[in-house]
GROMACS .gro file of N, CA and C in nm:
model
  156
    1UNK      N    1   0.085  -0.118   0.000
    1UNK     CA    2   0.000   0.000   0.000
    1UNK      C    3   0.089   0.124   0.000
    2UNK      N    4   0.095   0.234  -0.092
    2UNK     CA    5   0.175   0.320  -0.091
    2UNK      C    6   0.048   0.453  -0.090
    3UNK      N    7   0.106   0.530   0.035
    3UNK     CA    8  -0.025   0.640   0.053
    3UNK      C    9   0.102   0.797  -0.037
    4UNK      N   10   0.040   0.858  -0.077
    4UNK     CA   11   0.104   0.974  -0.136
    4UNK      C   12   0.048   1.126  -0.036
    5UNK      N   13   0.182   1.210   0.015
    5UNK     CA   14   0.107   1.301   0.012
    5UNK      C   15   0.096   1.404  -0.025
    6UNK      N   16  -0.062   1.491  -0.071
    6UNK     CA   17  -0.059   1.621  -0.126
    6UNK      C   18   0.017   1.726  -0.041
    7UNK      N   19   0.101   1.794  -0.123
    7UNK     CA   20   0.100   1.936  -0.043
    7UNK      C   21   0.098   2.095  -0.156
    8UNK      N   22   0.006   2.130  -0.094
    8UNK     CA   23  -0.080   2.280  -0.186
    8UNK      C   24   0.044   2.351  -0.154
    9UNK      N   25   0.104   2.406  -0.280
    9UNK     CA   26   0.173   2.564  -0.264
    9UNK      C   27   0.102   2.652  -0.215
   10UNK      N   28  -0.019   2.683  -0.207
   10UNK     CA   29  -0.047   2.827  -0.185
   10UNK      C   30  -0.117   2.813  -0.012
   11UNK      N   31  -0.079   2.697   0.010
   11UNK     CA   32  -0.103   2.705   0.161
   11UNK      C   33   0.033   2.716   0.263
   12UNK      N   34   0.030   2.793   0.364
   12UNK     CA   35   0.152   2.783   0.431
   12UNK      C   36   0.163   2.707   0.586
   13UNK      N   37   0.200   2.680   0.615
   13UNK     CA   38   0.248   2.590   0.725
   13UNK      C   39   0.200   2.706   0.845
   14UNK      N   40   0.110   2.610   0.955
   14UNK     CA   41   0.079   2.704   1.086
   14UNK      C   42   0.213   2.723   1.176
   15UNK      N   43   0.277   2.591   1.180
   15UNK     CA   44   0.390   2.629   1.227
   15UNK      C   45   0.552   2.726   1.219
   16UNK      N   46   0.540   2.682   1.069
   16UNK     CA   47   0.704   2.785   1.057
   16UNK      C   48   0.678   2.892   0.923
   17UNK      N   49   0.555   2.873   0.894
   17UNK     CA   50   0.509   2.957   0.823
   17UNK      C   51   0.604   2.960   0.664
   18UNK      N   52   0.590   2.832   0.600
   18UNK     CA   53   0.650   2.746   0.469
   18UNK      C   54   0.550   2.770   0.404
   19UNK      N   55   0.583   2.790   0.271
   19UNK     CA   56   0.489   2.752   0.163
   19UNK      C   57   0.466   2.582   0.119
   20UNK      N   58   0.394   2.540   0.091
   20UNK     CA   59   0.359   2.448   0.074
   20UNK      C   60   0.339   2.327   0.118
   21UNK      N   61   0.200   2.332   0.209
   21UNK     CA   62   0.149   2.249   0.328
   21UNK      C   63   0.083   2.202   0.300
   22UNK      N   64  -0.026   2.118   0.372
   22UNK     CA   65  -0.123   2.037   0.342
   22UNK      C   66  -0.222   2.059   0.509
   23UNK      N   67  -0.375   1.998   0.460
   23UNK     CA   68  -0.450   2.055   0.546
   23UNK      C   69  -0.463   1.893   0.636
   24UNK      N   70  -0.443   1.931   0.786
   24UNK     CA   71  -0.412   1.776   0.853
   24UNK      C   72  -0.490   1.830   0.981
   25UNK      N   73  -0.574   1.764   1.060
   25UNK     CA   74  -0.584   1.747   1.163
   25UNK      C   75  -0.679   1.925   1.209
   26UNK      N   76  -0.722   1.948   1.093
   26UNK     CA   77  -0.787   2.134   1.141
   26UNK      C   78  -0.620   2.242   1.127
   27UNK      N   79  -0.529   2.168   1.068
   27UNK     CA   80  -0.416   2.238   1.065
   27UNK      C   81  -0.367   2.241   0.941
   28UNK      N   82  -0.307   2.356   0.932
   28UNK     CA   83  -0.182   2.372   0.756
   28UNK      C   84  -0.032   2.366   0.825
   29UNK      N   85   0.017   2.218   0.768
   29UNK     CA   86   0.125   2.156   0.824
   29UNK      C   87   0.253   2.098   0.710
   30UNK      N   88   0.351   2.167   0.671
   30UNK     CA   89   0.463   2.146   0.564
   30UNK      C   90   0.485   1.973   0.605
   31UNK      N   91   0.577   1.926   0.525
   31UNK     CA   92   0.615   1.827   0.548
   31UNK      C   93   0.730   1.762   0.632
   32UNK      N   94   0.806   1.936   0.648
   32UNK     CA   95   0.910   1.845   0.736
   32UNK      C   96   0.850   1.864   0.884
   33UNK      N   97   0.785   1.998   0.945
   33UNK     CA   98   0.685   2.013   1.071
   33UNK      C   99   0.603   1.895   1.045
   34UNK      N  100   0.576   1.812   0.995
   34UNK     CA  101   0.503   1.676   1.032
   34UNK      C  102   0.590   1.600   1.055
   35UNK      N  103   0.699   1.550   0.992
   35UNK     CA  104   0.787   1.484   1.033
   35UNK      C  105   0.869   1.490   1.195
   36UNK      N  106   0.843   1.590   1.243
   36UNK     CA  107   0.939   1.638   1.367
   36UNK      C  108   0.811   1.641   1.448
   37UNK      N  109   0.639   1.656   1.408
   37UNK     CA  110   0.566   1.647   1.548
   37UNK      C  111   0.545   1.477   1.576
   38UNK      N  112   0.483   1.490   1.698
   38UNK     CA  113   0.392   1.342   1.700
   38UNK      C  114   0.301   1.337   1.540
   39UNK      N  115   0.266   1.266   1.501
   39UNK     CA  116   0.201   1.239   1.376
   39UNK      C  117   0.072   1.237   1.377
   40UNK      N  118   0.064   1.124   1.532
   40UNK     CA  119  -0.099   1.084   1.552
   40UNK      C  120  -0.174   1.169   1.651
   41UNK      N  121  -0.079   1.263   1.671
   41UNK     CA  122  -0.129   1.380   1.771
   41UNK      C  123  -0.105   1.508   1.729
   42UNK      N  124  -0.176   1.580   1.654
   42UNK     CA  125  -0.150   1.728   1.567
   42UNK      C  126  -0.166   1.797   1.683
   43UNK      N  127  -0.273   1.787   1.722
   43UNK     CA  128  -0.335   1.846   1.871
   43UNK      C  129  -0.262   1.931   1.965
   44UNK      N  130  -0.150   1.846   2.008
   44UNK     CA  131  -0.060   1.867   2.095
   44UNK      C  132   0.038   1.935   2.054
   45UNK      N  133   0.107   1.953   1.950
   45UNK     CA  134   0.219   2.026   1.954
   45UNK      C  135   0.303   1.947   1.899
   46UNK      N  136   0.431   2.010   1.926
   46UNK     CA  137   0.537   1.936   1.937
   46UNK      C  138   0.613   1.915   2.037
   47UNK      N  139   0.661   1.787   2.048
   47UNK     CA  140   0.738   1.755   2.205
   47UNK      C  141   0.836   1.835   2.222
   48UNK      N  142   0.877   1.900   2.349
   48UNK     CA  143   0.979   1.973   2.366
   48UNK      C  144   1.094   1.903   2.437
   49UNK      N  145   1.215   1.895   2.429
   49UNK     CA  146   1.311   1.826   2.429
   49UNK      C  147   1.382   1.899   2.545
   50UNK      N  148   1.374   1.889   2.660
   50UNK     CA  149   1.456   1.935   2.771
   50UNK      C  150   1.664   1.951   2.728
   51UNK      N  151   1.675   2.060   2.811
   51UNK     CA  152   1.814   2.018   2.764
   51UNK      C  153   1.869   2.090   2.936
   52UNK      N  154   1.959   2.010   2.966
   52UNK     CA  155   2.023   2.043   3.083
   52UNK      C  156   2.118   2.126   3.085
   0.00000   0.00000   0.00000
């Protein structure tokens, strides 16, 4: 099964504000900000990575 995904130029990313996103979860999300959030959780954010 190979899923493809769209991503619209003229939409921009909620997060880093990219051209060419796609509409996911009630969100406009580029492809690499999907790659770096939880996937199955748009909802939430993205995990923040403590650093000492």
């Amino acid at each position: 099964m190979t899923s493809e995904i769209n991503l619209d130029e003229s939409l921009t990313c909620d997060e880093c504000g990219r051209f060419g996103a796609m509409e996911f979860g009630g969100q406009k999300i580029c492809a690499d900000c999907y790659g770096t959030k939880c996937s199955c959780c748009p909802e939430f954010g993205r995990e923040k990575i403590e650093e000492d």
